[in-house]
XYZ file of C-alpha atoms in Angstrom:
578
model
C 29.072 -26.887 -6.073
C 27.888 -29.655 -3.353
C 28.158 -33.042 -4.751
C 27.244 -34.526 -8.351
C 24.205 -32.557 -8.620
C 23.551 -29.280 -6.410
C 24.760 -25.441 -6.327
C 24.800 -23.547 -2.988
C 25.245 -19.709 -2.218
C 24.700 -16.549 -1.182
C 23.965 -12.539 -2.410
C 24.138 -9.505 -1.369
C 21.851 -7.072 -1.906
C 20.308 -4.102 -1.195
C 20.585 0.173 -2.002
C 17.242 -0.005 -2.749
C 16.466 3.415 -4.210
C 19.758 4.781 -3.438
C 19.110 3.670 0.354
C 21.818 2.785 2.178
C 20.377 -0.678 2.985
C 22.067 -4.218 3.108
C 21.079 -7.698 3.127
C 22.226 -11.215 2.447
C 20.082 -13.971 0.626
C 20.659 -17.521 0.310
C 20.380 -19.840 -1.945
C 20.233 -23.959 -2.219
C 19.460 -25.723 -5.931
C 19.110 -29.375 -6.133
C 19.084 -31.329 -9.734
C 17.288 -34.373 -10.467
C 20.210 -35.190 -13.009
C 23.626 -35.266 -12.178
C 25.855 -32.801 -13.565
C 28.585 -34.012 -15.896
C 31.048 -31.419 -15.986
C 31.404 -27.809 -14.538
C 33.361 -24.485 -14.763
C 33.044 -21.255 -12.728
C 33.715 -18.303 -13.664
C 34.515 -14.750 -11.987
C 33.820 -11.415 -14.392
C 35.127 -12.435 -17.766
C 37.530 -15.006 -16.001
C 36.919 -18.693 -16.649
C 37.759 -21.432 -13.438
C 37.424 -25.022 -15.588
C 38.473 -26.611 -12.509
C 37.179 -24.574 -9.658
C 34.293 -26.096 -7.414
C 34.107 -22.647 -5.391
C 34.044 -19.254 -6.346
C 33.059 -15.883 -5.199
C 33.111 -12.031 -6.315
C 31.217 -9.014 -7.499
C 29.812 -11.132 -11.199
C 30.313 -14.733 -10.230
C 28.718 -18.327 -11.435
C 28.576 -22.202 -12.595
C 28.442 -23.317 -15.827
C 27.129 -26.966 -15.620
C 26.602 -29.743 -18.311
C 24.162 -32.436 -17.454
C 25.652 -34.301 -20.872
C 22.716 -35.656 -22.961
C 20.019 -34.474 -21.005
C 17.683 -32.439 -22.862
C 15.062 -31.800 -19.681
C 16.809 -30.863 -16.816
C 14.479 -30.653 -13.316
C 16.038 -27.963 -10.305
C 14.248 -27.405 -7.294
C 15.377 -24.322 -5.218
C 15.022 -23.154 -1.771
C 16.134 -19.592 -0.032
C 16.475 -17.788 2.923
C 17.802 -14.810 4.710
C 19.192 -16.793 7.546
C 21.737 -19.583 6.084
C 22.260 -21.778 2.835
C 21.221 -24.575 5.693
C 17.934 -22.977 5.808
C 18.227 -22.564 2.195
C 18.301 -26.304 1.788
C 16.078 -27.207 4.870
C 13.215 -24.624 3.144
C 13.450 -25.959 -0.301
C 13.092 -29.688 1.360
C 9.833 -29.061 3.339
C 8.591 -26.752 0.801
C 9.264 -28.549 -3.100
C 9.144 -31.686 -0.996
C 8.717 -33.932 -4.848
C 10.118 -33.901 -8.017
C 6.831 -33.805 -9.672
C 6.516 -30.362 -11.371
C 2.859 -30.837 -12.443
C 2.425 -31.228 -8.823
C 4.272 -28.291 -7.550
C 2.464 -25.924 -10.254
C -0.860 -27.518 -9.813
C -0.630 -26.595 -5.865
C 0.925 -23.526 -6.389
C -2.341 -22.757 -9.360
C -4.889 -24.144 -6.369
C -3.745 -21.814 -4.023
C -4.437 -18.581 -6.103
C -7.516 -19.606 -7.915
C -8.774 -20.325 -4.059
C -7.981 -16.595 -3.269
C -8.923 -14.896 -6.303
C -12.058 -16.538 -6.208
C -13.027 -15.020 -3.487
C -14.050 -12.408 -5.287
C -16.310 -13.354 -7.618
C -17.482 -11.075 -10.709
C -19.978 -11.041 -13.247
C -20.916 -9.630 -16.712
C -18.752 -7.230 -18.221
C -16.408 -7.407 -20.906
C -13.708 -10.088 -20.976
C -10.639 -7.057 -20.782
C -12.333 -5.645 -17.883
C -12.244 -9.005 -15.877
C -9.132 -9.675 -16.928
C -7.459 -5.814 -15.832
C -9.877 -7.168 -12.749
C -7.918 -10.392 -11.441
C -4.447 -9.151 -12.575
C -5.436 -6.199 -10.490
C -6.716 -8.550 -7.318
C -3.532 -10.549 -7.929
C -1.263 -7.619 -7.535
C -2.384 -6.407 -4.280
C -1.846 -10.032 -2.930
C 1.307 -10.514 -4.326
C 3.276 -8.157 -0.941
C 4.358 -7.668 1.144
C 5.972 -11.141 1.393
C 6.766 -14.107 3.772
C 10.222 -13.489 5.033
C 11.125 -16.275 7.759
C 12.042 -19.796 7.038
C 9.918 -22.598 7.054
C 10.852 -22.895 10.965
C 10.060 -19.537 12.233
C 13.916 -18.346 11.925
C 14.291 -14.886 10.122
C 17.221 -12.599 10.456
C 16.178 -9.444 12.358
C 16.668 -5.854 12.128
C 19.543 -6.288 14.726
C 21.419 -8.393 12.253
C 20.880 -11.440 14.837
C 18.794 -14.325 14.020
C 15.310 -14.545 15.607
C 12.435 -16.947 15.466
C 8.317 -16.081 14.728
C 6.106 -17.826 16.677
C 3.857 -20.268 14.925
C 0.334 -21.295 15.391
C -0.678 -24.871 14.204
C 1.813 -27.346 12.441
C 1.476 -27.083 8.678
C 3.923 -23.920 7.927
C 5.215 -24.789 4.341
C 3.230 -22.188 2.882
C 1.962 -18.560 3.825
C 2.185 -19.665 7.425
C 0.156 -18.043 10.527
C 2.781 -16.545 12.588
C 5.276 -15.762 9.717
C 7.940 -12.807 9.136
C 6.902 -10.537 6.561
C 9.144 -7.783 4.626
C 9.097 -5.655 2.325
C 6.082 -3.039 2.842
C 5.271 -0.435 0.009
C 3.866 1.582 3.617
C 3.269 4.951 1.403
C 1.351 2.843 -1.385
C -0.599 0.374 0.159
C -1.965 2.160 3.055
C -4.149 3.647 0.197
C -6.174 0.198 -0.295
C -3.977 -2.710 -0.194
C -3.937 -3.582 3.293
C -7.623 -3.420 3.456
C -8.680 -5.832 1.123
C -6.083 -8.189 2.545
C -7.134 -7.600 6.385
C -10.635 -8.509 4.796
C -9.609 -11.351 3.131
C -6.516 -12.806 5.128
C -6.969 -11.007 9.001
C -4.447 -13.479 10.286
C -1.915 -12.694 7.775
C -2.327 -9.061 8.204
C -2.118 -9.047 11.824
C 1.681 -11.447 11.175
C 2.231 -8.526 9.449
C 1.546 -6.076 11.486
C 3.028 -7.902 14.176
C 6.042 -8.374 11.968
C 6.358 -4.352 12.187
C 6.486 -4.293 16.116
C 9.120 -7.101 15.884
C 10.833 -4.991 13.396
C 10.263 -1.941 16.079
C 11.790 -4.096 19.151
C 14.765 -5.090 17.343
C 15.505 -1.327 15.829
C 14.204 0.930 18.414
C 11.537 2.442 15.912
C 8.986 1.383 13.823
C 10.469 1.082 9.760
C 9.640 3.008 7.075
C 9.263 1.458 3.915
C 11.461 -1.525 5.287
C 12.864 -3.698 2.651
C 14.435 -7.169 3.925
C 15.812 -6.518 7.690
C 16.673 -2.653 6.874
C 14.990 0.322 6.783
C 15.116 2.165 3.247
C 13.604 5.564 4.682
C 11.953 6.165 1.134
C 8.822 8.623 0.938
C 7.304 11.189 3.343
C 5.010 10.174 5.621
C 5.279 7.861 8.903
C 2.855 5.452 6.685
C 3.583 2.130 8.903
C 1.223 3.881 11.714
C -1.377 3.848 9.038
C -0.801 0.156 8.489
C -1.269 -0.761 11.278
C -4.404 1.461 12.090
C -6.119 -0.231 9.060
C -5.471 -3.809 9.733
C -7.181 -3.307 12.869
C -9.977 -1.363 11.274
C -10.414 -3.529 8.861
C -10.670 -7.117 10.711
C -6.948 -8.262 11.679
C -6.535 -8.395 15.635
C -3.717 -11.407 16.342
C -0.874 -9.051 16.877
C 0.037 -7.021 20.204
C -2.065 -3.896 19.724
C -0.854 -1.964 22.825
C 3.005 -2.621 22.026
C 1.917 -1.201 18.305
C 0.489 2.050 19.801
C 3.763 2.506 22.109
C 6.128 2.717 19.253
C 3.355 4.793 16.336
C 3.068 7.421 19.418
C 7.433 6.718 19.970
C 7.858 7.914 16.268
C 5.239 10.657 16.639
C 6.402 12.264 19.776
C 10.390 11.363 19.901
C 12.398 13.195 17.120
C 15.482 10.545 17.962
C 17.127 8.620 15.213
C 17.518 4.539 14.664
C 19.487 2.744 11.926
C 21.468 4.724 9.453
C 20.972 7.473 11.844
C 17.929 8.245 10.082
C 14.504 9.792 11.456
C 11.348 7.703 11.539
C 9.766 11.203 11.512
C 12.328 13.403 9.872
C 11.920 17.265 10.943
C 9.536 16.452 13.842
C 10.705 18.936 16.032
C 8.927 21.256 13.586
C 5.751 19.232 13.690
C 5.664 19.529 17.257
C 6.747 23.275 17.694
C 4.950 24.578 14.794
C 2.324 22.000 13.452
C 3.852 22.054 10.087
C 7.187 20.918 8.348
C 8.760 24.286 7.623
C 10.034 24.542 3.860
C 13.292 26.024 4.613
C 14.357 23.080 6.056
C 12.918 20.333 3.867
C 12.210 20.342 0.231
C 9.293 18.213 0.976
C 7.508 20.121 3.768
C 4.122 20.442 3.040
C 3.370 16.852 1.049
C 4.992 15.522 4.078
C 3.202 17.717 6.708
C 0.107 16.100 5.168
C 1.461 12.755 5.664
C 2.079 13.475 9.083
C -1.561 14.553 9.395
C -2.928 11.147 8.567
C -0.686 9.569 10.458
C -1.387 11.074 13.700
C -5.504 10.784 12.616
C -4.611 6.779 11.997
C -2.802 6.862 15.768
C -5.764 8.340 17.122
C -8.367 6.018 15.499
C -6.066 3.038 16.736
C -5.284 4.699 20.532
C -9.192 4.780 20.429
C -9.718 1.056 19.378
C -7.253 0.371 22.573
C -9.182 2.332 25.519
C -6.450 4.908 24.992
C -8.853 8.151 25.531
C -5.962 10.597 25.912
C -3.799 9.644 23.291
C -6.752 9.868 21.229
C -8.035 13.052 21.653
C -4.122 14.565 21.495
C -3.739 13.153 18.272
C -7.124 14.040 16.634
C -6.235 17.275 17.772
C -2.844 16.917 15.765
C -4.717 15.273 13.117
C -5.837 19.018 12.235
C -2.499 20.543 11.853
C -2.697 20.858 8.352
C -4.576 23.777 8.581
C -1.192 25.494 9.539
C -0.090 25.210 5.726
C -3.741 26.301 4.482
C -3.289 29.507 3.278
C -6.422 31.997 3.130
C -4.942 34.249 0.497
C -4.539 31.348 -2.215
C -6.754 28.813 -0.765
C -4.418 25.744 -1.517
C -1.999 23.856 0.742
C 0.817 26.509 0.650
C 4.586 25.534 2.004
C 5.496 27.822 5.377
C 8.629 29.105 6.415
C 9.715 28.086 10.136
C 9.299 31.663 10.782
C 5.805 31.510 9.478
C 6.523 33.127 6.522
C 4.827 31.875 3.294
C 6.907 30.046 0.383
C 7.335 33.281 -1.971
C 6.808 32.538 -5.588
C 3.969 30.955 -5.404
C 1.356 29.645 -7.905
C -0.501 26.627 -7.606
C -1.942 26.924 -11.403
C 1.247 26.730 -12.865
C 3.326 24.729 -9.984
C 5.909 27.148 -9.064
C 8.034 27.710 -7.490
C 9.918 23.724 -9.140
C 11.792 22.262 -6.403
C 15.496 22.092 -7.702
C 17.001 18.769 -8.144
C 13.951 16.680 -7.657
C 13.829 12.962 -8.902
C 10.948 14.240 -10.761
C 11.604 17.292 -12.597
C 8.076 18.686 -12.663
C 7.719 18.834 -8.791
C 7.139 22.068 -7.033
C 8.961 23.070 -4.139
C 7.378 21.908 -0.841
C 5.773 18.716 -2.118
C 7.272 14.962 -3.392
C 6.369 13.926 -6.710
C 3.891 16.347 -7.189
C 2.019 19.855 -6.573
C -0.576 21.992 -4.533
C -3.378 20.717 -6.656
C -2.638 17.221 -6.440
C -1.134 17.551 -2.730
C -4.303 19.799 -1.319
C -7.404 17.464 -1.527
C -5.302 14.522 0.341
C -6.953 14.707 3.243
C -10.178 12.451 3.430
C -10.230 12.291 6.905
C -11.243 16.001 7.104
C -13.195 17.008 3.891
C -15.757 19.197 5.585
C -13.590 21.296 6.989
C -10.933 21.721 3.827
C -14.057 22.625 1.548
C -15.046 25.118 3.873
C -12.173 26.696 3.779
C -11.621 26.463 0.391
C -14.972 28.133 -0.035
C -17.629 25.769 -0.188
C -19.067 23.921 -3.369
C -19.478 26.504 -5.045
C -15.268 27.095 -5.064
C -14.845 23.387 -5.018
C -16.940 21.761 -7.606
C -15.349 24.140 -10.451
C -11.937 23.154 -9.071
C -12.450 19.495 -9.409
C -13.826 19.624 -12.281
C -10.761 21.472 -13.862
C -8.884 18.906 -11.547
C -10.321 15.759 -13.867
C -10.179 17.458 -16.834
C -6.815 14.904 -16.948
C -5.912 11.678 -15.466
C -2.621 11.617 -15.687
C 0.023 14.179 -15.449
C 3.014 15.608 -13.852
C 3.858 19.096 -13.017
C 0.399 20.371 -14.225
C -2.812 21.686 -12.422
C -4.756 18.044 -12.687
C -5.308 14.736 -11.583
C -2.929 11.803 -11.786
C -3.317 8.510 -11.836
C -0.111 7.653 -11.665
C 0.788 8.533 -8.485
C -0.752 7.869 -4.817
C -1.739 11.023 -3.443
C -4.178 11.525 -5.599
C -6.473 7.994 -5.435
C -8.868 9.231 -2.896
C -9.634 12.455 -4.087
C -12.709 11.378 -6.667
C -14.302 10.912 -3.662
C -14.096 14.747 -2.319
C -17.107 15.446 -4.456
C -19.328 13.258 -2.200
C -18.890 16.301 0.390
C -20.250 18.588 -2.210
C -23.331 19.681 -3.508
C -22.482 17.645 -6.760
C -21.504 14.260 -5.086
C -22.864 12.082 -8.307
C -19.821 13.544 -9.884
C -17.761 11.111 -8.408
C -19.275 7.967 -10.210
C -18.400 9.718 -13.094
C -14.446 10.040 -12.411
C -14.102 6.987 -10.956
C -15.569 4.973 -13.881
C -13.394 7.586 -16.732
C -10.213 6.497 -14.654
C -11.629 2.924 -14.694
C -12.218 3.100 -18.874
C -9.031 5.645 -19.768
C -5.993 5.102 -17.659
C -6.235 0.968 -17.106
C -6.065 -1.425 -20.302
C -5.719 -5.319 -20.446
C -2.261 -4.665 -22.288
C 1.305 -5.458 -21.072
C 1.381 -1.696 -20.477
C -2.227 -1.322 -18.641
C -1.263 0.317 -15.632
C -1.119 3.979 -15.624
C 2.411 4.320 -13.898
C 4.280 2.140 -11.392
C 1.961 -0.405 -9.495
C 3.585 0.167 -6.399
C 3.303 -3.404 -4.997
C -1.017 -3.448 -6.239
C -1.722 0.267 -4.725
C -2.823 1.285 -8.269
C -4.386 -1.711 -9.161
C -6.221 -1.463 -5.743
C -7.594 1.571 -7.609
C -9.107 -0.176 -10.717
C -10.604 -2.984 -8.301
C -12.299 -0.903 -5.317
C -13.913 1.570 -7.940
C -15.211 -1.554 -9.570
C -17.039 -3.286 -6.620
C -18.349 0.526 -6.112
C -16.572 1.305 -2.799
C -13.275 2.473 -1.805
C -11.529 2.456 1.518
C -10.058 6.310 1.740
C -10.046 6.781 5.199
C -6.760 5.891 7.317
C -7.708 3.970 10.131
C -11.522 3.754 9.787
C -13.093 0.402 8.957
C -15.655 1.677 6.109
C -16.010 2.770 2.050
C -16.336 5.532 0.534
C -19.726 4.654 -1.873
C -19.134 4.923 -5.616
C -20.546 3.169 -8.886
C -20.138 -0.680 -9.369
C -18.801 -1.777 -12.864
C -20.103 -5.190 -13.069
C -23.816 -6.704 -12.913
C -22.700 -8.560 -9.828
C -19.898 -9.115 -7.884
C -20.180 -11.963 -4.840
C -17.484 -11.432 -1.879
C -15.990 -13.965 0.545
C -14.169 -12.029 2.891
C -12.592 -13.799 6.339
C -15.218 -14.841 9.229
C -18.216 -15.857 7.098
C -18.915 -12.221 5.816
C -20.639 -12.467 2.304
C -21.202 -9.444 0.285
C -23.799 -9.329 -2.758
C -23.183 -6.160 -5.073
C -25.454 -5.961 -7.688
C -26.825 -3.403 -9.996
C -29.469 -2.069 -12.309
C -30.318 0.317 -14.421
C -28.283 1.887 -17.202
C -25.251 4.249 -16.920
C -23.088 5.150 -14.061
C -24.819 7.417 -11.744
C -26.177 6.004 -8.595
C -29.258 7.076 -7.165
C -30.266 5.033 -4.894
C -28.564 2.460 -2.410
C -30.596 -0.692 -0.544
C -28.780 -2.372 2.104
C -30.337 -5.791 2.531
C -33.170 -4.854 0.375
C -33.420 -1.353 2.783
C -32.891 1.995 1.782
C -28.685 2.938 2.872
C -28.985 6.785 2.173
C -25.565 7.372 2.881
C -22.174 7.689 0.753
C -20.750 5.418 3.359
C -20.388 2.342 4.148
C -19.093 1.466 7.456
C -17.736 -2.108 8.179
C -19.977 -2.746 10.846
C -22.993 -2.933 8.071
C -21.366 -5.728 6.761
C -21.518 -8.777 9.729
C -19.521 -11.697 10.152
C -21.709 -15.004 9.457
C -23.921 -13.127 7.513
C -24.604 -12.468 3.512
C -25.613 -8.565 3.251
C -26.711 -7.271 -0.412
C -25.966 -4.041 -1.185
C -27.903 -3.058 -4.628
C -26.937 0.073 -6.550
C -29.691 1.806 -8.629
C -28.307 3.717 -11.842
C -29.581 6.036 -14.424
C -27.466 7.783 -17.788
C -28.014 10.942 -17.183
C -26.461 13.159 -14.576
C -28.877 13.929 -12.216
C -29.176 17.669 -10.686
C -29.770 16.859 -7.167
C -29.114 13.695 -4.726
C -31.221 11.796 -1.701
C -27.745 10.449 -0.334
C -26.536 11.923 2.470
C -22.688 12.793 2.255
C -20.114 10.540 4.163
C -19.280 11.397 8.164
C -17.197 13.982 9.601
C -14.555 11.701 11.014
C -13.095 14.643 12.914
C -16.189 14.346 15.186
């Protein structure tokens, strides 16, 4: 307790899935009423005179008397209960609460209505802007109103600010806490269109993060590094928030450490490996399944990763790096097996996973947090795993056998959306967002506007259980609102949309630097057959950013019809391996 009317103290956290991470948070609460009388308690263990206390379930029990409307204001920090206090002064800086929820009400509705929408029916805007809201929600300011953030060194270090009002989401700011594996899908675009100069804290948070650690985090949480999920997904970050419009954080710097985790199979904290089993990436292009129960989801991983360092070593001047990592970027056709024709798990001999069968996911991976998994791949199969890579779709349907092999296959693929452990899509999980899209390099492409808007109609509800799985701080939610505007961002590192079919009559968009976007539709039903950019024909299933310029309102206006159509004028999205 400090005085007749505030609390101070501190927690400590961390183990986030069964990670071996630590970290401390602070805490200051101030009362507008004194307090009367106190008691602390520690476990089942009551203090009725104690001011102080401290263990594993500890607290204050305060009485403010006859008070029946008690006001707190709180402040915290990762630093100090000094910071704590200093944060909660510059930040709540009244006792008004109408005041404090009125600002903090102003500052959403100003963001969400950036994106405005219109028509539909009331549950679809409302799955719409709890959807937006999600994906804004993380990853999250972590320094002090100051600057002063603890690092991943454990010392205490200071962000540099630019301009003098910082009591808010603050230009310059720490950030933690990055769902890398999830929102590489389509959070961090929408954000680096909407906020560049928060992205680019972010993704200059990351390098900071590097600096202090030695390697770039994955998946950090706080100042630690919980090593969850398979990929090296900050490289991917950080490829699409330049892509996509954020460029205030030290590109260069960015590329040394992505092409440090790609190239050097060393270990940071927890003696963990940024890249685990890299020395197999390197020697053999492929995770080898004998050595990790995950090898061929996270050989995949590893494949967009290295695409996203070579669209990012490209945005720098860096020719060579490029070209040695879009060369990289096509080791996945290492675990492509020509027998099968799925994404099959190798041996480090070069042996093929015996067992086998992508229909009925065998052989299951034993002792997998999800019990339907088959061996080689992280929550999930060969089905699910095999179409996850957009940045190459040309040259996986080849081998696959063309549209007349692939069509069939997707079809059966969507004859779900959702499920676990089965030949189909599913929702629920990540790696299988993009993959509507794969029909768009087919010679059935309007099939697409026809998954996306099922998923949009069947999996998503405006219910307290209308998310189709875990949101994965707004990566599934980025799902429901992409489709919706009629575009999706599926390609890591590349500033551009996939094309798909809007929901809504119109939808206006304020993104960062004066770029306005008009999507509007006509026509009934959901297949699109024709495109006009700015009132011109776009006969493409693309849309690159650079259509879309700064200072400028472009209209993009879909044309639908009901029924499925048997051919297509649009012109399938680029080869990116070009």
């Amino acid at each position: 307790l400090d005085g007749s009317n505030a609390v101070e103290g501190s927690a400590h956290g961390g183990g986030f899935c069964s990670s071996p991470t630590q970290y401390t948070l602070y805490m200051y609460g101030e009362f507008k009423q004194p307090i009367v009388k106190s008691a602390m308690w520690n476990g089942g263990k009551v203090q009725r005179e104690a001011r102080v206390e401290q263990g594993r379930h500890a607290g204050a029990w305060l009485d403010f008397g006859d008070q029946r409307e008690v006001t707190m204001r709180v402040g915290l920090s990762y630093v100090s209960v000094r910071h704590a206090k200093a944060n909660m002064q510059v930040e709540v800086p009244t006792w008004k609460f109408n005041w404090v929820r009125g600002a903090a009400r102003g500052t959403w509705s100003d963001l969400l209505k950036r994106v405005e929408v219109e028509g539909g029916t009331p549950a679809e805007r409302t799955i719409f802007y709890t959807g937006l809201y999600h994906m804004l929600l993380s990853p999250n300011i972590f320094s002090d109103y100051n600057g002063d953030y603890m690092g991943f060194d454990g010392k205490v270090h200071r962000a540099k600010f630019r301009g003098t009002d910082c009591s808010g989401f603050c230009a310059g700011g720490q950030y933690a806490n990055f769902s890398d594996w999830d929102i590489y899908r389509d959070v961090i675009e929408m954000q680096a269109l909407l906020e560049p100069a928060k992205v680019g804290d972010m993704a200059e948070s990351l390098v900071r993060d590097a600096e202090q650690s030695g390697w770039l985090p994955r998946w950090p949480a706080a100042n630690d590094v919980t090593y969850v999920m398979g990929g090296d997904s900050a490289d991917v970050l950080l490829a699409d928030a330049w892509a996509y419009g954020a460029r205030n954080f030290d590109v260069k710097n960015a590329l040394h450490f992505m092409v440090k985790g790609a190239t050097d199979p060393g270990l940071g904290l927890h003696h963990e490996a940024e890249r685990p089993f890299l020395k197999d990436e390197l020697k053999l292009g492929y995770v080898a399944v004998n050595h990790d129960s995950i090898a061929a989801s996270r050989s995949l991983e590893y494949a967009s990763d290295d695409f996203a360092i070579a669209q990012l070593a490209r945005a720098a001047g860096e020719t060579k790096e490029a070209a040695k990592f879009m060369k990289r970027a096509g080791n996945w056709q290492t675990l492509f097996d020509p027998e099968t024709k799925w994404i099959r798990p190798r041996n480090s001999d070069g042996t093929w996973l015996k067992g086998f069968n992508a229909d009925l996911s065998l052989p299951k991976r034993p002792n997998a947090p999800v019990s339907s998994d088959q061996e080689g791949y992280e929550e999930g199969n060969a089905w699910q795993y095999s179409f996850m890579i957009p940045f190459d779709y040309p040259r996986l349907i080849a081998k696959m056998g063309g549209s007349q092999v692939v069509v069939p296959r997707l079809d059966r693929f969507f004859s779900k959306l959702v499920c676990w452990g089965e030949s189909c899509f599913n929702m629920a999980n990540e790696p299988d967002f993009v993959v509507p899209y794969t029909y768009e390099y087919t010679d059935a492409p309007w099939k697409t506007d026809e998954v996306v808007t099922r998923i949009e109609h069947q999996t998503f509800n405006a219910t307290p259980s209308g998310i189709p799985g875990n949101d994965d701080l707004g990566a599934t939610s980025g799902v429901y609102v992409w489709n919706a505007l009629g575009l999706y961002p599926g390609v890591p590192g590349v500033g551009g949309m996939f094309v798909g079919t809007p929901m809504f009559p119109k939808a206006t968009i304020h993104f960062a630097g004066g770029r306005t976007v008009e999507i509007t539709r006509s026509g009934e039903g959901v297949y699109v057959t024709g495109l006009t950019l700015n009132g011109q024909p776009h006969g493409e299933l693309w849309l690159p950013l650079k259509a879309l310029p700064e200072n400028a309102t472009t209209t993009l206006h879909y044309t639908l019809q009901a029924a499925e159509p048997t051919a297509t004028t649009m012109k399938a999205p680029p080869n990116f391996m070009r």
